Amino acid sequence: MHLTEDLLRRYFENRCTPGEERFVEEALQRDDAAIPGLLEDYWAQSAKGVPLAEADRKAMFRDIRERIAVDEAPRKAVSRHWFGGVTLRIAASVTILIGALVGGYFFFRGSRPAQYYTITSQADRQQITMPDSSVIWLASYSRLTYSSNYNKEDRRVRLVGEAYFEVRRDTQRPFIVATSTLSTRVLGTHFNVKAEQAEDNIAVTLLEGKVSVAREDSVQGTLEELALLDPDQQLIYNRQTGNVTRMQVEAYDYAAWKDGVLNLKNLTFQEALRRLEKWYGVTIIVSDPAINRCMIHASFKNESLPNVLKTIGMTVGFTYAVESHQVKIVGRGCPATTR
């Protein structure tokens, strides 16, 4: 992998994979003579052609490199047991970004930039206490970004992945969760947002209070309200079709993950495997695709992967073998069932 202008742009726009993020951060911390030139190319586009002096370019690179570190904002890592007592603990990487590289930091004019804090969880859930005392649980392999302007005019965060929010009420400063397409706006409430990059659907689930969900057009700068949710309601928005579905649900089922509950209720076996892969950080292979037709109705709290597989295996009818971080499922499948 090589550090390119495109990779650098995707990094500052929060569009990199976790592996690409680690590569860029390691590259930025190296004393590489080529990086200031890449930063200048990026600057030329984001600052609309305003030239960047040599001294300012080097100073910007030095400042960014020094700021790539673990942020001291209070957060709590929640360990997950994997195979028999072995614990995966991968600390969240928190990157402080210079506001100019995300949208207009005129370093040489002496203006004070906003700083951008990006918290990226790996195999562990992360509990984050925000400056306004709101609490956010970040699901594994998810990313949350907010700026140093948070809690001034509003309380805006950007989410990639899944997070549960307990928002401290503030009628003067709304709390806004932005995803790739939707904007969820609240004053104070408890809710869950799931916006995985690899999935077409974005789901907003409300536990307490009220939330307004809107479709956001970042190019036109417009918002189209889709729904005002009440407790135990969920909105699902399809990014490909634009279809919106609102339904009554048991809201806690969609937020129980923050308490260590792995919810596999009413899922196909294939859907359950995707959830297990993300939950335990493994790759799962099935020998017979027919087994994917089986339905799963189960939940587990703080269980190791072998215990989960053993329980499901007795119900569905399969055996498994583990090699490193890969699991192979061997089974003949079951009759197709409906949800």
mmCIF file of C-alpha atoms in Angstrom:
data_model
loop_
_atom_site.group_PDB
_atom_site.id
_atom_site.type_symbol
_atom_site.label_atom_id
_atom_site.label_comp_id
_atom_site.label_asym_id
_atom_site.label_seq_id
_atom_site.Cartn_x
_atom_site.Cartn_y
_atom_site.Cartn_z
ATOM 1 C CA MET A 1 0.000 0.000 0.000
ATOM 2 C CA HIS A 2 1.253 3.490 -0.856
ATOM 3 C CA LEU A 3 0.225 6.854 0.552
ATOM 4 C CA THR A 4 -1.529 8.692 -2.277
ATOM 5 C CA GLU A 5 -3.506 11.903 -2.510
ATOM 6 C CA ASP A 6 -6.715 9.887 -2.894
ATOM 7 C CA LEU A 7 -5.957 7.810 0.216
ATOM 8 C CA LEU A 8 -5.112 10.954 2.170
ATOM 9 C CA ARG A 9 -8.363 12.601 1.069
ATOM 10 C CA ARG A 10 -10.420 9.566 2.079
ATOM 11 C CA TYR A 11 -8.666 9.540 5.447
ATOM 12 C CA PHE A 12 -9.569 13.158 6.226
ATOM 13 C CA GLU A 13 -13.133 12.539 4.987
ATOM 14 C CA ASN A 14 -13.478 9.469 7.283
ATOM 15 C CA ARG A 15 -13.919 7.059 4.366
ATOM 16 C CA CYS A 16 -10.963 4.727 4.978
ATOM 17 C CA THR A 17 -11.103 1.151 6.170
ATOM 18 C CA PRO A 18 -9.568 0.525 9.632
ATOM 19 C CA GLY A 19 -6.462 -0.936 7.955
ATOM 20 C CA GLU A 20 -6.077 2.112 5.713
ATOM 21 C CA GLU A 21 -6.492 4.418 8.708
ATOM 22 C CA ARG A 22 -3.659 2.693 10.555
ATOM 23 C CA PHE A 23 -1.450 2.883 7.450
ATOM 24 C CA VAL A 24 -2.081 6.638 6.971
ATOM 25 C CA GLU A 25 -1.506 7.431 10.656
ATOM 26 C CA GLU A 26 1.757 5.494 10.676
ATOM 27 C CA ALA A 27 2.844 7.240 7.464
ATOM 28 C CA LEU A 28 2.004 10.685 8.812
ATOM 29 C CA GLN A 29 4.123 10.042 11.885
ATOM 30 C CA ARG A 30 7.146 9.120 9.766
ATOM 31 C CA ASP A 31 9.517 11.839 8.614
ATOM 32 C CA ASP A 32 8.688 11.352 4.941
ATOM 33 C CA ALA A 33 9.744 14.155 2.598
ATOM 34 C CA ALA A 34 6.947 13.296 0.135
ATOM 35 C CA ILE A 35 4.079 13.842 2.579
ATOM 36 C CA PRO A 36 4.182 17.686 2.691
ATOM 37 C CA GLY A 37 3.762 17.659 -1.090
ATOM 38 C CA LEU A 38 0.706 15.395 -0.829
ATOM 39 C CA LEU A 39 -0.731 17.701 1.823
ATOM 40 C CA GLU A 40 -0.181 20.659 -0.493
ATOM 41 C CA ASP A 41 -2.010 18.857 -3.326
ATOM 42 C CA TYR A 42 -4.896 18.165 -0.968
ATOM 43 C CA TRP A 43 -4.821 21.759 0.252
ATOM 44 C CA ALA A 44 -4.947 23.076 -3.325
ATOM 45 C CA GLN A 45 -8.333 21.400 -3.804
ATOM 46 C CA SER A 46 -9.877 21.992 -0.380
ATOM 47 C CA ALA A 47 -8.729 25.639 -0.156
ATOM 48 C CA LYS A 48 -9.814 26.441 -3.751
ATOM 49 C CA GLY A 49 -6.369 27.195 -5.079
ATOM 50 C CA VAL A 50 -5.099 29.465 -2.295
ATOM 51 C CA PRO A 51 -1.317 28.932 -2.299
ATOM 52 C CA LEU A 52 0.345 27.522 0.793
ATOM 53 C CA ALA A 53 3.771 28.869 1.693
ATOM 54 C CA GLU A 54 6.610 26.391 2.145
ATOM 55 C CA ALA A 55 7.055 27.214 5.823
ATOM 56 C CA ASP A 56 3.311 26.906 6.469
ATOM 57 C CA ARG A 57 3.142 23.605 4.575
ATOM 58 C CA LYS A 58 5.911 22.100 6.695
ATOM 59 C CA ALA A 59 4.426 23.540 9.882
ATOM 60 C CA MET A 60 1.032 22.032 9.031
ATOM 61 C CA PHE A 61 2.597 18.621 8.436
ATOM 62 C CA ARG A 62 4.544 18.846 11.688
ATOM 63 C CA ASP A 63 1.428 19.895 13.605
ATOM 64 C CA ILE A 64 -0.688 17.078 12.153
ATOM 65 C CA ARG A 65 1.999 14.497 12.850
ATOM 66 C CA GLU A 66 2.316 15.626 16.464
ATOM 67 C CA ARG A 67 -1.450 15.565 16.949
ATOM 68 C CA ILE A 68 -1.977 11.987 15.807
ATOM 69 C CA ALA A 69 -2.199 10.446 19.238
ATOM 70 C CA VAL A 70 -4.686 8.936 21.630
ATOM 71 C CA ASP A 71 -6.992 11.651 22.857
ATOM 72 C CA GLU A 72 -7.375 12.175 26.585
ATOM 73 C CA ALA A 73 -11.183 12.496 26.416
ATOM 74 C CA PRO A 74 -12.763 10.147 28.987
ATOM 75 C CA ARG A 75 -13.763 6.818 27.472
ATOM 76 C CA LYS A 76 -14.017 3.268 28.669
ATOM 77 C CA ALA A 77 -13.047 0.127 26.789
ATOM 78 C CA VAL A 78 -15.368 -2.840 27.266
ATOM 79 C CA SER A 79 -13.570 -6.169 26.841
ATOM 80 C CA ARG A 80 -15.166 -9.040 24.973
ATOM 81 C CA HIS A 81 -14.298 -12.650 25.714
ATOM 82 C CA TRP A 82 -13.477 -14.612 22.587
ATOM 83 C CA PHE A 83 -12.178 -18.175 22.854
ATOM 84 C CA GLY A 84 -12.483 -19.496 26.419
ATOM 85 C CA GLY A 85 -11.202 -16.632 28.593
ATOM 86 C CA VAL A 86 -8.935 -15.047 26.013
ATOM 87 C CA THR A 87 -9.821 -11.387 25.864
ATOM 88 C CA LEU A 88 -9.581 -9.118 22.852
ATOM 89 C CA ARG A 89 -8.600 -5.640 23.956
ATOM 90 C CA ILE A 90 -7.758 -3.248 21.159
ATOM 91 C CA ALA A 91 -7.780 0.345 22.342
ATOM 92 C CA ALA A 92 -9.711 2.886 20.312
ATOM 93 C CA SER A 93 -7.559 4.984 18.060
ATOM 94 C CA VAL A 94 -8.450 8.634 18.443
ATOM 95 C CA THR A 95 -7.130 11.024 15.844
ATOM 96 C CA ILE A 96 -7.115 14.775 16.191
ATOM 97 C CA LEU A 97 -7.447 16.367 12.768
ATOM 98 C CA ILE A 98 -6.689 19.915 11.775
ATOM 99 C CA GLY A 99 -9.842 21.700 10.639
ATOM 100 C CA ALA A 100 -8.183 23.092 7.534
ATOM 101 C CA LEU A 101 -7.751 19.708 5.936
ATOM 102 C CA VAL A 102 -11.427 18.976 6.289
ATOM 103 C CA GLY A 103 -12.627 22.294 4.992
ATOM 104 C CA GLY A 104 -10.688 25.523 5.116
ATOM 105 C CA TYR A 105 -8.006 26.187 7.712
ATOM 106 C CA PHE A 106 -6.080 29.276 6.606
ATOM 107 C CA PHE A 107 -3.031 28.539 8.712
ATOM 108 C CA PHE A 108 -1.022 31.499 7.499
ATOM 109 C CA ARG A 109 -3.805 34.030 8.216
ATOM 110 C CA GLY A 110 -3.640 33.388 11.927
ATOM 111 C CA SER A 111 -7.231 32.155 12.297
ATOM 112 C CA ARG A 112 -7.838 29.577 15.009
ATOM 113 C CA PRO A 113 -9.003 26.300 13.466
ATOM 114 C CA ALA A 114 -11.503 23.847 14.793
ATOM 115 C CA GLN A 115 -9.991 20.533 15.795
ATOM 116 C CA TYR A 116 -11.693 17.299 14.823
ATOM 117 C CA TYR A 117 -11.683 14.337 17.176
ATOM 118 C CA THR A 118 -12.259 10.922 15.629
ATOM 119 C CA ILE A 119 -12.802 7.940 17.908
ATOM 120 C CA THR A 120 -12.478 4.595 16.125
ATOM 121 C CA SER A 121 -13.385 1.447 18.014
ATOM 122 C CA GLN A 122 -11.833 -1.861 17.056
ATOM 123 C CA ALA A 123 -12.884 -5.201 18.580
ATOM 124 C CA ASP A 124 -14.142 -3.597 21.792
ATOM 125 C CA ARG A 125 -17.108 -1.382 22.464
ATOM 126 C CA GLN A 126 -16.182 2.122 23.619
ATOM 127 C CA GLN A 127 -18.007 4.243 26.168
ATOM 128 C CA ILE A 128 -17.466 7.965 25.615
ATOM 129 C CA THR A 129 -18.489 10.845 27.872
ATOM 130 C CA MET A 130 -18.913 14.009 25.806
ATOM 131 C CA PRO A 131 -18.149 17.559 27.019
ATOM 132 C CA ASP A 132 -21.863 18.118 27.799
ATOM 133 C CA SER A 133 -21.986 14.883 29.877
ATOM 134 C CA SER A 134 -23.941 13.004 27.212
ATOM 135 C CA VAL A 135 -22.795 9.384 27.047
ATOM 136 C CA ILE A 136 -22.183 7.456 23.822
ATOM 137 C CA TRP A 137 -21.527 3.743 23.429
ATOM 138 C CA LEU A 138 -19.636 3.068 20.204
ATOM 139 C CA ALA A 139 -20.081 -0.433 18.773
ATOM 140 C CA SER A 140 -17.098 -2.431 17.540
ATOM 141 C CA TYR A 141 -15.514 -1.302 14.276
ATOM 142 C CA SER A 142 -17.398 2.006 14.306
ATOM 143 C CA ARG A 143 -16.255 5.618 14.067
ATOM 144 C CA LEU A 144 -17.475 8.837 15.702
ATOM 145 C CA THR A 145 -16.243 12.312 14.783
ATOM 146 C CA TYR A 146 -16.938 15.669 16.467
ATOM 147 C CA SER A 147 -15.258 19.062 16.475
ATOM 148 C CA SER A 148 -13.962 21.419 19.134
ATOM 149 C CA ASN A 149 -17.076 23.529 18.414
ATOM 150 C CA TYR A 150 -19.217 20.797 19.969
ATOM 151 C CA ASN A 151 -21.585 22.190 22.647
ATOM 152 C CA LYS A 152 -21.310 25.782 21.425
ATOM 153 C CA GLU A 153 -24.166 26.390 18.972
ATOM 154 C CA ASP A 154 -25.159 22.745 18.676
ATOM 155 C CA ARG A 155 -23.877 19.271 19.525
ATOM 156 C CA ARG A 156 -23.119 17.628 16.198
ATOM 157 C CA VAL A 157 -21.390 14.285 15.719
ATOM 158 C CA ARG A 158 -20.833 12.146 12.616
ATOM 159 C CA LEU A 159 -21.229 8.377 12.801
ATOM 160 C CA VAL A 160 -19.997 5.502 10.663
ATOM 161 C CA GLY A 161 -21.108 2.164 12.101
ATOM 162 C CA GLU A 162 -23.353 1.835 15.154
ATOM 163 C CA ALA A 163 -23.745 3.762 18.397
ATOM 164 C CA TYR A 164 -26.147 4.149 21.304
ATOM 165 C CA PHE A 165 -26.736 7.647 22.673
ATOM 166 C CA GLU A 166 -27.910 8.879 26.075
ATOM 167 C CA VAL A 167 -28.178 12.590 25.416
ATOM 168 C CA ARG A 168 -28.277 15.131 28.215
ATOM 169 C CA ARG A 169 -31.219 17.465 27.672
ATOM 170 C CA ASP A 170 -30.374 20.966 26.426
ATOM 171 C CA THR A 171 -33.153 22.973 24.776
ATOM 172 C CA GLN A 172 -30.681 25.587 23.511
ATOM 173 C CA ARG A 173 -28.263 23.221 21.782
ATOM 174 C CA PRO A 174 -29.782 20.312 19.836
ATOM 175 C CA PHE A 175 -27.844 17.058 19.566
ATOM 176 C CA ILE A 176 -27.407 15.972 15.944
ATOM 177 C CA VAL A 177 -26.143 12.628 14.638
ATOM 178 C CA ALA A 178 -25.140 12.815 10.974
ATOM 179 C CA THR A 179 -24.591 9.693 8.874
ATOM 180 C CA SER A 180 -23.916 9.433 5.140
ATOM 181 C CA THR A 181 -27.524 10.358 4.327
ATOM 182 C CA LEU A 182 -29.607 10.906 7.456
ATOM 183 C CA SER A 183 -29.583 13.502 10.199
ATOM 184 C CA THR A 184 -31.120 12.594 13.577
ATOM 185 C CA ARG A 185 -31.928 15.584 15.794
ATOM 186 C CA VAL A 186 -32.813 15.490 19.496
ATOM 187 C CA LEU A 187 -32.807 17.718 22.571
ATOM 188 C CA GLY A 188 -32.355 14.966 25.136
ATOM 189 C CA THR A 189 -33.211 11.283 24.772
ATOM 190 C CA HIS A 190 -31.972 7.680 24.442
ATOM 191 C CA PHE A 191 -31.680 6.161 20.976
ATOM 192 C CA ASN A 192 -29.626 3.871 18.749
ATOM 193 C CA VAL A 193 -28.303 4.558 15.241
ATOM 194 C CA LYS A 194 -26.961 1.831 12.947
ATOM 195 C CA ALA A 195 -25.316 3.048 9.731
ATOM 196 C CA GLU A 196 -22.856 0.417 8.552
ATOM 197 C CA GLN A 197 -20.872 1.268 5.411
ATOM 198 C CA ALA A 198 -21.405 -2.212 3.961
ATOM 199 C CA GLU A 199 -25.186 -2.168 4.422
ATOM 200 C CA ASP A 200 -27.839 -0.321 2.410
ATOM 201 C CA ASN A 201 -30.134 0.293 5.391
ATOM 202 C CA ILE A 202 -29.720 2.924 8.100
ATOM 203 C CA ALA A 203 -31.790 2.241 11.243
ATOM 204 C CA VAL A 204 -32.751 4.717 13.966
ATOM 205 C CA THR A 205 -34.395 3.186 17.033
ATOM 206 C CA LEU A 206 -35.856 5.239 19.881
ATOM 207 C CA LEU A 207 -35.923 4.091 23.514
ATOM 208 C CA GLU A 208 -36.905 7.308 25.330
ATOM 209 C CA GLY A 209 -38.089 10.802 24.367
ATOM 210 C CA LYS A 210 -38.527 11.910 20.761
ATOM 211 C CA VAL A 211 -36.218 12.179 17.758
ATOM 212 C CA SER A 212 -36.613 13.851 14.393
ATOM 213 C CA VAL A 213 -35.073 11.965 11.473
ATOM 214 C CA ALA A 214 -34.373 13.819 8.245
ATOM 215 C CA ARG A 215 -32.770 13.081 4.898
ATOM 216 C CA GLU A 216 -29.776 15.388 4.490
ATOM 217 C CA ASP A 217 -28.515 16.676 1.141
ATOM 218 C CA SER A 218 -25.025 17.947 1.927
ATOM 219 C CA VAL A 219 -24.579 19.323 -1.606
ATOM 220 C CA GLN A 220 -27.770 21.415 -1.604
ATOM 221 C CA GLY A 221 -27.623 22.044 2.136
ATOM 222 C CA THR A 222 -31.230 20.921 2.632
ATOM 223 C CA LEU A 223 -33.070 18.696 5.111
ATOM 224 C CA GLU A 224 -36.236 16.733 4.414
ATOM 225 C CA GLU A 225 -37.936 15.472 7.575
ATOM 226 C CA LEU A 226 -38.856 11.801 7.271
ATOM 227 C CA ALA A 227 -40.407 11.056 10.655
ATOM 228 C CA LEU A 228 -40.795 12.092 14.273
ATOM 229 C CA LEU A 229 -40.284 8.916 16.297
ATOM 230 C CA ASP A 230 -41.883 7.932 19.599
ATOM 231 C CA PRO A 231 -40.431 5.357 22.023
ATOM 232 C CA ASP A 232 -40.295 1.765 20.696
ATOM 233 C CA GLN A 233 -40.407 2.995 17.118
ATOM 234 C CA GLN A 234 -37.773 2.375 14.477
ATOM 235 C CA LEU A 235 -37.129 4.077 11.155
ATOM 236 C CA ILE A 236 -35.287 2.199 8.414
ATOM 237 C CA TYR A 237 -33.989 4.174 5.440
ATOM 238 C CA ASN A 238 -32.611 2.448 2.342
ATOM 239 C CA ARG A 239 -29.738 4.428 0.854
ATOM 240 C CA GLN A 240 -30.130 2.842 -2.580
ATOM 241 C CA THR A 241 -33.880 3.211 -3.083
ATOM 242 C CA GLY A 242 -34.713 6.050 -0.699
ATOM 243 C CA ASN A 243 -37.530 3.930 0.793
ATOM 244 C CA VAL A 244 -38.522 4.724 4.376
ATOM 245 C CA THR A 245 -40.122 2.208 6.754
ATOM 246 C CA ARG A 246 -41.390 3.012 10.249
ATOM 247 C CA MET A 247 -42.412 0.228 12.624
ATOM 248 C CA GLN A 248 -43.099 -0.668 16.245
ATOM 249 C CA VAL A 249 -40.285 -2.679 17.845
ATOM 250 C CA GLU A 250 -38.923 -3.768 21.192
ATOM 251 C CA ALA A 251 -36.393 -0.956 21.161
ATOM 252 C CA TYR A 252 -34.069 -2.396 23.785
ATOM 253 C CA ASP A 253 -33.380 -5.409 21.567
ATOM 254 C CA TYR A 254 -31.577 -3.041 19.186
ATOM 255 C CA ALA A 255 -29.533 -1.352 21.921
ATOM 256 C CA ALA A 256 -28.794 -4.314 24.189
ATOM 257 C CA TRP A 257 -25.367 -4.741 22.578
ATOM 258 C CA LYS A 258 -24.074 -1.908 24.787
ATOM 259 C CA ASP A 259 -24.745 -4.140 27.814
ATOM 260 C CA GLY A 260 -22.881 -7.070 26.299
ATOM 261 C CA VAL A 261 -25.999 -8.755 24.884
ATOM 262 C CA LEU A 262 -25.544 -10.412 21.497
ATOM 263 C CA ASN A 263 -29.025 -10.373 19.959
ATOM 264 C CA LEU A 264 -29.622 -13.012 17.285
ATOM 265 C CA LYS A 265 -33.401 -12.978 17.417
ATOM 266 C CA ASN A 266 -35.328 -13.616 14.198
ATOM 267 C CA LEU A 267 -32.249 -13.687 11.952
ATOM 268 C CA THR A 268 -31.327 -15.974 9.119
ATOM 269 C CA PHE A 269 -28.216 -18.023 9.778
ATOM 270 C CA GLN A 270 -26.337 -15.894 7.261
ATOM 271 C CA GLU A 271 -27.365 -12.676 9.040
ATOM 272 C CA ALA A 272 -26.379 -14.205 12.374
ATOM 273 C CA LEU A 273 -22.943 -15.165 11.033
ATOM 274 C CA ARG A 274 -22.275 -11.598 9.886
ATOM 275 C CA ARG A 275 -23.144 -10.384 13.366
ATOM 276 C CA LEU A 276 -20.885 -13.008 14.973
ATOM 277 C CA GLU A 277 -17.993 -12.035 12.691
ATOM 278 C CA LYS A 278 -18.207 -8.413 13.759
ATOM 279 C CA TRP A 279 -18.880 -9.194 17.437
ATOM 280 C CA TYR A 280 -15.902 -11.525 17.858
ATOM 281 C CA GLY A 281 -13.582 -10.242 15.122
ATOM 282 C CA VAL A 282 -13.411 -13.524 13.194
ATOM 283 C CA THR A 283 -14.077 -14.838 9.694
ATOM 284 C CA ILE A 284 -16.687 -17.599 9.402
ATOM 285 C CA ILE A 285 -16.923 -19.992 6.447
ATOM 286 C CA VAL A 286 -19.772 -22.452 5.859
ATOM 287 C CA SER A 287 -19.239 -25.738 4.003
ATOM 288 C CA ASP A 288 -22.829 -25.936 2.730
ATOM 289 C CA PRO A 289 -24.624 -22.661 1.803
ATOM 290 C CA ALA A 290 -27.963 -24.395 2.391
ATOM 291 C CA ILE A 291 -27.480 -23.888 6.116
ATOM 292 C CA ASN A 292 -27.900 -20.136 5.576
ATOM 293 C CA ARG A 293 -31.677 -20.747 5.213
ATOM 294 C CA CYS A 294 -32.012 -21.654 8.893
ATOM 295 C CA MET A 295 -33.603 -19.166 11.268
ATOM 296 C CA ILE A 296 -31.975 -18.204 14.559
ATOM 297 C CA HIS A 297 -33.891 -17.086 17.657
ATOM 298 C CA ALA A 298 -31.377 -16.558 20.455
ATOM 299 C CA SER A 299 -29.534 -14.014 22.552
ATOM 300 C CA PHE A 300 -26.374 -14.285 24.639
ATOM 301 C CA LYS A 301 -24.821 -12.073 27.287
ATOM 302 C CA ASN A 302 -21.051 -11.907 27.686
ATOM 303 C CA GLU A 303 -20.600 -15.390 26.224
ATOM 304 C CA SER A 304 -17.462 -16.691 24.509
ATOM 305 C CA LEU A 305 -17.663 -17.584 20.842
ATOM 306 C CA PRO A 306 -17.297 -21.352 21.451
ATOM 307 C CA ASN A 307 -20.261 -21.316 23.832
ATOM 308 C CA VAL A 308 -22.374 -19.400 21.326
ATOM 309 C CA LEU A 309 -21.460 -21.740 18.467
ATOM 310 C CA LYS A 310 -22.057 -24.817 20.603
ATOM 311 C CA THR A 311 -25.546 -23.633 21.591
ATOM 312 C CA ILE A 312 -26.579 -22.666 18.067
ATOM 313 C CA GLY A 313 -25.000 -25.807 16.653
ATOM 314 C CA MET A 314 -27.153 -28.043 18.834
ATOM 315 C CA THR A 315 -30.278 -26.265 17.550
ATOM 316 C CA VAL A 316 -29.416 -25.952 13.875
ATOM 317 C CA GLY A 317 -27.273 -29.046 13.542
ATOM 318 C CA PHE A 318 -23.655 -28.270 12.713
ATOM 319 C CA THR A 319 -20.137 -28.702 14.006
ATOM 320 C CA TYR A 320 -17.333 -26.183 13.824
ATOM 321 C CA ALA A 321 -13.560 -26.011 13.746
ATOM 322 C CA VAL A 322 -11.384 -23.084 14.719
ATOM 323 C CA GLU A 323 -8.032 -22.158 13.210
ATOM 324 C CA SER A 324 -6.524 -18.866 14.315
ATOM 325 C CA HIS A 325 -9.252 -16.251 13.688
ATOM 326 C CA GLN A 326 -11.150 -18.334 11.182
ATOM 327 C CA VAL A 327 -14.146 -20.557 11.982
ATOM 328 C CA LYS A 328 -15.384 -23.269 9.638
ATOM 329 C CA ILE A 329 -19.014 -24.388 9.981
ATOM 330 C CA VAL A 330 -19.860 -27.909 8.784
ATOM 331 C CA GLY A 331 -23.560 -28.788 8.538
ATOM 332 C CA ARG A 332 -26.168 -30.130 6.122
ATOM 333 C CA GLY A 333 -28.587 -27.276 6.521
ATOM 334 C CA CYS A 334 -32.227 -27.288 7.539
ATOM 335 C CA PRO A 335 -35.619 -26.793 5.843
ATOM 336 C CA ALA A 336 -36.316 -23.252 4.786
ATOM 337 C CA THR A 337 -38.342 -21.360 7.355
ATOM 338 C CA THR A 338 -40.016 -17.992 7.525
ATOM 339 C CA ARG A 339 -39.472 -15.191 9.992
#
